[in-house]
Amino acid sequence: MVIADGSSAIRPYLNAAFSRVSLDPQPIIETNAIEIMRHAAILENGITFLTPFDIEFERRAGRLVYVPVRELSHDTQTLVLIGHERGTSAIASVLAEMLKTMMGQATS
């Protein structure tokens, strides 16, 4: 098991879910690096806890599988794009729409 360390945004959600089912996880790796979590899950045939967006390319390539955790399904995270105070540029708007589309595809 590879899990996010205490500095990661997802860790409080994991702690709450583990606590609700009285589970004391014994991870092999604790890290705040999504890349390490992905690669450890691929190379070591392990499991990790990431969002569909975090593994989209690996999922499409068949290297990882996303399995929703029912205990975490009520907890949501929000992705916020923050731009310069002058407002959003045209390229930032295009990027936001592309991300919105990719995230919608990843969750379906």
mmCIF file with all atom_site columns, C-alpha atoms in Angstrom:
data_model
loop_
_atom_site.group_PDB
_atom_site.id
_atom_site.type_symbol
_atom_site.label_atom_id
_atom_site.label_alt_id
_atom_site.label_comp_id
_atom_site.label_asym_id
_atom_site.label_entity_id
_atom_site.label_seq_id
_atom_site.pdbx_PDB_ins_code
_atom_site.Cartn_x
_atom_site.Cartn_y
_atom_site.Cartn_z
_atom_site.occupancy
_atom_site.B_iso_or_equiv
_atom_site.pdbx_formal_charge
_atom_site.auth_seq_id
_atom_site.auth_comp_id
_atom_site.auth_asym_id
_atom_site.auth_atom_id
_atom_site.pdbx_PDB_model_num
ATOM 1   C CA . MET A 1 1   ? 0.000   0.000  0.000   1.00 0.00 ? 1   MET A CA 1
ATOM 2   C CA . VAL A 1 2   ? 1.266   3.444  -0.985  1.00 0.00 ? 2   VAL A CA 1
ATOM 3   C CA . ILE A 1 3   ? -0.481  6.390  0.637   1.00 0.00 ? 3   ILE A CA 1
ATOM 4   C CA . ALA A 1 4   ? -0.184  10.153 0.718   1.00 0.00 ? 4   ALA A CA 1
ATOM 5   C CA . ASP A 1 5   ? 1.734   11.582 3.633   1.00 0.00 ? 5   ASP A CA 1
ATOM 6   C CA . GLY A 1 6   ? 0.373   14.105 6.126   1.00 0.00 ? 6   GLY A CA 1
ATOM 7   C CA . SER A 1 7   ? 1.177   17.100 3.911   1.00 0.00 ? 7   SER A CA 1
ATOM 8   C CA . SER A 1 8   ? -1.127  15.916 1.109   1.00 0.00 ? 8   SER A CA 1
ATOM 9   C CA . ALA A 1 9   ? -4.678  17.194 0.673   1.00 0.00 ? 9   ALA A CA 1
ATOM 10  C CA . ILE A 1 10  ? -6.133  13.685 0.409   1.00 0.00 ? 10  ILE A CA 1
ATOM 11  C CA . ARG A 1 11  ? -4.632  12.357 3.657   1.00 0.00 ? 11  ARG A CA 1
ATOM 12  C CA . PRO A 1 12  ? -7.339  13.744 6.021   1.00 0.00 ? 12  PRO A CA 1
ATOM 13  C CA . TYR A 1 13  ? -9.982  12.001 3.884   1.00 0.00 ? 13  TYR A CA 1
ATOM 14  C CA . LEU A 1 14  ? -8.034  8.736  4.030   1.00 0.00 ? 14  LEU A CA 1
ATOM 15  C CA . ASN A 1 15  ? -7.538  9.026  7.792   1.00 0.00 ? 15  ASN A CA 1
ATOM 16  C CA . ALA A 1 16  ? -11.256 9.606  8.290   1.00 0.00 ? 16  ALA A CA 1
ATOM 17  C CA . ALA A 1 17  ? -12.164 6.632  6.079   1.00 0.00 ? 17  ALA A CA 1
ATOM 18  C CA . PHE A 1 18  ? -9.639  4.355  7.830   1.00 0.00 ? 18  PHE A CA 1
ATOM 19  C CA . SER A 1 19  ? -10.926 5.496  11.209  1.00 0.00 ? 19  SER A CA 1
ATOM 20  C CA . ARG A 1 20  ? -14.583 4.809  10.296  1.00 0.00 ? 20  ARG A CA 1
ATOM 21  C CA . VAL A 1 21  ? -13.734 1.184  9.537   1.00 0.00 ? 21  VAL A CA 1
ATOM 22  C CA . SER A 1 22  ? -11.205 0.830  12.388  1.00 0.00 ? 22  SER A CA 1
ATOM 23  C CA . LEU A 1 23  ? -8.316  0.194  10.000  1.00 0.00 ? 23  LEU A CA 1
ATOM 24  C CA . ASP A 1 24  ? -4.713  1.001  10.855  1.00 0.00 ? 24  ASP A CA 1
ATOM 25  C CA . PRO A 1 25  ? -2.954  1.037  7.466   1.00 0.00 ? 25  PRO A CA 1
ATOM 26  C CA . GLN A 1 26  ? 0.640   -0.149 7.265   1.00 0.00 ? 26  GLN A CA 1
ATOM 27  C CA . PRO A 1 27  ? 1.886   1.515  4.064   1.00 0.00 ? 27  PRO A CA 1
ATOM 28  C CA . ILE A 1 28  ? 5.096   0.496  2.383   1.00 0.00 ? 28  ILE A CA 1
ATOM 29  C CA . ILE A 1 29  ? 5.551   4.067  1.133   1.00 0.00 ? 29  ILE A CA 1
ATOM 30  C CA . GLU A 1 30  ? 4.207   7.401  2.417   1.00 0.00 ? 30  GLU A CA 1
ATOM 31  C CA . THR A 1 31  ? 4.868   10.330 0.106   1.00 0.00 ? 31  THR A CA 1
ATOM 32  C CA . ASN A 1 32  ? 3.420   13.610 -1.117  1.00 0.00 ? 32  ASN A CA 1
ATOM 33  C CA . ALA A 1 33  ? 4.539   12.887 -4.703  1.00 0.00 ? 33  ALA A CA 1
ATOM 34  C CA . ILE A 1 34  ? 1.719   11.701 -6.940  1.00 0.00 ? 34  ILE A CA 1
ATOM 35  C CA . GLU A 1 35  ? 4.267   10.497 -9.483  1.00 0.00 ? 35  GLU A CA 1
ATOM 36  C CA . ILE A 1 36  ? 5.862   8.169  -6.920  1.00 0.00 ? 36  ILE A CA 1
ATOM 37  C CA . MET A 1 37  ? 2.449   6.892  -5.870  1.00 0.00 ? 37  MET A CA 1
ATOM 38  C CA . ARG A 1 38  ? 1.510   6.121  -9.480  1.00 0.00 ? 38  ARG A CA 1
ATOM 39  C CA . HIS A 1 39  ? 4.790   4.411  -10.323 1.00 0.00 ? 39  HIS A CA 1
ATOM 40  C CA . ALA A 1 40  ? 4.862   2.370  -7.127  1.00 0.00 ? 40  ALA A CA 1
ATOM 41  C CA . ALA A 1 41  ? 1.367   1.105  -7.887  1.00 0.00 ? 41  ALA A CA 1
ATOM 42  C CA . ILE A 1 42  ? 2.382   0.220  -11.457 1.00 0.00 ? 42  ILE A CA 1
ATOM 43  C CA . LEU A 1 43  ? 5.800   -1.293 -10.770 1.00 0.00 ? 43  LEU A CA 1
ATOM 44  C CA . GLU A 1 44  ? 5.206   -2.982 -7.446  1.00 0.00 ? 44  GLU A CA 1
ATOM 45  C CA . ASN A 1 45  ? 1.700   -4.267 -8.190  1.00 0.00 ? 45  ASN A CA 1
ATOM 46  C CA . GLY A 1 46  ? 0.442   -2.258 -5.223  1.00 0.00 ? 46  GLY A CA 1
ATOM 47  C CA . ILE A 1 47  ? -2.486  -0.011 -4.474  1.00 0.00 ? 47  ILE A CA 1
ATOM 48  C CA . THR A 1 48  ? -2.659  3.699  -3.820  1.00 0.00 ? 48  THR A CA 1
ATOM 49  C CA . PHE A 1 49  ? -5.343  6.331  -3.340  1.00 0.00 ? 49  PHE A CA 1
ATOM 50  C CA . LEU A 1 50  ? -5.531  8.972  -6.059  1.00 0.00 ? 50  LEU A CA 1
ATOM 51  C CA . THR A 1 51  ? -8.209  10.810 -7.991  1.00 0.00 ? 51  THR A CA 1
ATOM 52  C CA . PRO A 1 52  ? -9.341  9.755  -11.475 1.00 0.00 ? 52  PRO A CA 1
ATOM 53  C CA . PHE A 1 53  ? -7.609  12.865 -12.827 1.00 0.00 ? 53  PHE A CA 1
ATOM 54  C CA . ASP A 1 54  ? -4.292  11.797 -11.239 1.00 0.00 ? 54  ASP A CA 1
ATOM 55  C CA . ILE A 1 55  ? -4.251  8.483  -13.119 1.00 0.00 ? 55  ILE A CA 1
ATOM 56  C CA . GLU A 1 56  ? -6.073  9.377  -16.339 1.00 0.00 ? 56  GLU A CA 1
ATOM 57  C CA . PHE A 1 57  ? -3.186  8.647  -18.732 1.00 0.00 ? 57  PHE A CA 1
ATOM 58  C CA . GLU A 1 58  ? -2.230  5.413  -16.974 1.00 0.00 ? 58  GLU A CA 1
ATOM 59  C CA . ARG A 1 59  ? -5.872  4.309  -16.918 1.00 0.00 ? 59  ARG A CA 1
ATOM 60  C CA . ARG A 1 60  ? -6.258  4.908  -20.649 1.00 0.00 ? 60  ARG A CA 1
ATOM 61  C CA . ALA A 1 61  ? -3.033  2.960  -21.284 1.00 0.00 ? 61  ALA A CA 1
ATOM 62  C CA . GLY A 1 62  ? -4.298  0.071  -19.168 1.00 0.00 ? 62  GLY A CA 1
ATOM 63  C CA . ARG A 1 63  ? -1.523  0.377  -16.574 1.00 0.00 ? 63  ARG A CA 1
ATOM 64  C CA . LEU A 1 64  ? -3.794  1.400  -13.675 1.00 0.00 ? 64  LEU A CA 1
ATOM 65  C CA . VAL A 1 65  ? -7.438  0.878  -12.788 1.00 0.00 ? 65  VAL A CA 1
ATOM 66  C CA . TYR A 1 66  ? -9.566  3.371  -10.894 1.00 0.00 ? 66  TYR A CA 1
ATOM 67  C CA . VAL A 1 67  ? -11.800 1.781  -8.261  1.00 0.00 ? 67  VAL A CA 1
ATOM 68  C CA . PRO A 1 68  ? -13.934 4.297  -6.321  1.00 0.00 ? 68  PRO A CA 1
ATOM 69  C CA . VAL A 1 69  ? -13.806 3.956  -2.540  1.00 0.00 ? 69  VAL A CA 1
ATOM 70  C CA . ARG A 1 70  ? -17.388 4.006  -1.318  1.00 0.00 ? 70  ARG A CA 1
ATOM 71  C CA . GLU A 1 71  ? -16.376 5.488  2.061   1.00 0.00 ? 71  GLU A CA 1
ATOM 72  C CA . LEU A 1 72  ? -14.828 8.479  0.290   1.00 0.00 ? 72  LEU A CA 1
ATOM 73  C CA . SER A 1 73  ? -17.598 9.038  -2.248  1.00 0.00 ? 73  SER A CA 1
ATOM 74  C CA . HIS A 1 74  ? -19.323 11.687 -0.138  1.00 0.00 ? 74  HIS A CA 1
ATOM 75  C CA . ASP A 1 75  ? -16.147 13.727 0.297   1.00 0.00 ? 75  ASP A CA 1
ATOM 76  C CA . THR A 1 76  ? -15.372 15.949 -2.644  1.00 0.00 ? 76  THR A CA 1
ATOM 77  C CA . GLN A 1 77  ? -12.340 17.950 -3.576  1.00 0.00 ? 77  GLN A CA 1
ATOM 78  C CA . THR A 1 78  ? -12.434 21.067 -5.694  1.00 0.00 ? 78  THR A CA 1
ATOM 79  C CA . LEU A 1 79  ? -9.982  21.955 -8.422  1.00 0.00 ? 79  LEU A CA 1
ATOM 80  C CA . VAL A 1 80  ? -9.536  25.696 -8.641  1.00 0.00 ? 80  VAL A CA 1
ATOM 81  C CA . LEU A 1 81  ? -7.631  27.459 -11.397 1.00 0.00 ? 81  LEU A CA 1
ATOM 82  C CA . ILE A 1 82  ? -6.182  30.688 -10.107 1.00 0.00 ? 82  ILE A CA 1
ATOM 83  C CA . GLY A 1 83  ? -5.202  33.352 -12.590 1.00 0.00 ? 83  GLY A CA 1
ATOM 84  C CA . HIS A 1 84  ? -3.581  36.716 -12.537 1.00 0.00 ? 84  HIS A CA 1
ATOM 85  C CA . GLU A 1 85  ? -5.565  39.574 -10.996 1.00 0.00 ? 85  GLU A CA 1
ATOM 86  C CA . ARG A 1 86  ? -6.106  41.099 -14.465 1.00 0.00 ? 86  ARG A CA 1
ATOM 87  C CA . GLY A 1 87  ? -8.505  38.291 -15.265 1.00 0.00 ? 87  GLY A CA 1
ATOM 88  C CA . THR A 1 88  ? -8.343  35.086 -17.192 1.00 0.00 ? 88  THR A CA 1
ATOM 89  C CA . SER A 1 89  ? -6.451  35.019 -20.468 1.00 0.00 ? 89  SER A CA 1
ATOM 90  C CA . ALA A 1 90  ? -7.839  33.302 -23.535 1.00 0.00 ? 90  ALA A CA 1
ATOM 91  C CA . ILE A 1 91  ? -5.336  30.453 -23.201 1.00 0.00 ? 91  ILE A CA 1
ATOM 92  C CA . ALA A 1 92  ? -6.274  29.944 -19.534 1.00 0.00 ? 92  ALA A CA 1
ATOM 93  C CA . SER A 1 93  ? -9.942  29.731 -20.523 1.00 0.00 ? 93  SER A CA 1
ATOM 94  C CA . VAL A 1 94  ? -9.131  27.116 -23.169 1.00 0.00 ? 94  VAL A CA 1
ATOM 95  C CA . LEU A 1 95  ? -7.046  25.161 -20.635 1.00 0.00 ? 95  LEU A CA 1
ATOM 96  C CA . ALA A 1 96  ? -9.880  25.314 -18.094 1.00 0.00 ? 96  ALA A CA 1
ATOM 97  C CA . GLU A 1 97  ? -12.341 23.926 -20.647 1.00 0.00 ? 97  GLU A CA 1
ATOM 98  C CA . MET A 1 98  ? -9.930  21.149 -21.651 1.00 0.00 ? 98  MET A CA 1
ATOM 99  C CA . LEU A 1 99  ? -9.415  20.176 -17.997 1.00 0.00 ? 99  LEU A CA 1
ATOM 100 C CA . LYS A 1 100 ? -13.163 20.241 -17.403 1.00 0.00 ? 100 LYS A CA 1
ATOM 101 C CA . THR A 1 101 ? -13.682 17.887 -20.358 1.00 0.00 ? 101 THR A CA 1
ATOM 102 C CA . MET A 1 102 ? -10.865 15.548 -19.276 1.00 0.00 ? 102 MET A CA 1
ATOM 103 C CA . MET A 1 103 ? -12.169 15.391 -15.721 1.00 0.00 ? 103 MET A CA 1
ATOM 104 C CA . GLY A 1 104 ? -15.667 14.642 -16.959 1.00 0.00 ? 104 GLY A CA 1
ATOM 105 C CA . GLN A 1 105 ? -14.325 11.800 -19.116 1.00 0.00 ? 105 GLN A CA 1
ATOM 106 C CA . ALA A 1 106 ? -12.211 10.454 -16.245 1.00 0.00 ? 106 ALA A CA 1
ATOM 107 C CA . THR A 1 107 ? -15.201 10.144 -13.929 1.00 0.00 ? 107 THR A CA 1
ATOM 108 C CA . SER A 1 108 ? -17.414 8.402  -16.465 1.00 0.00 ? 108 SER A CA 1
#
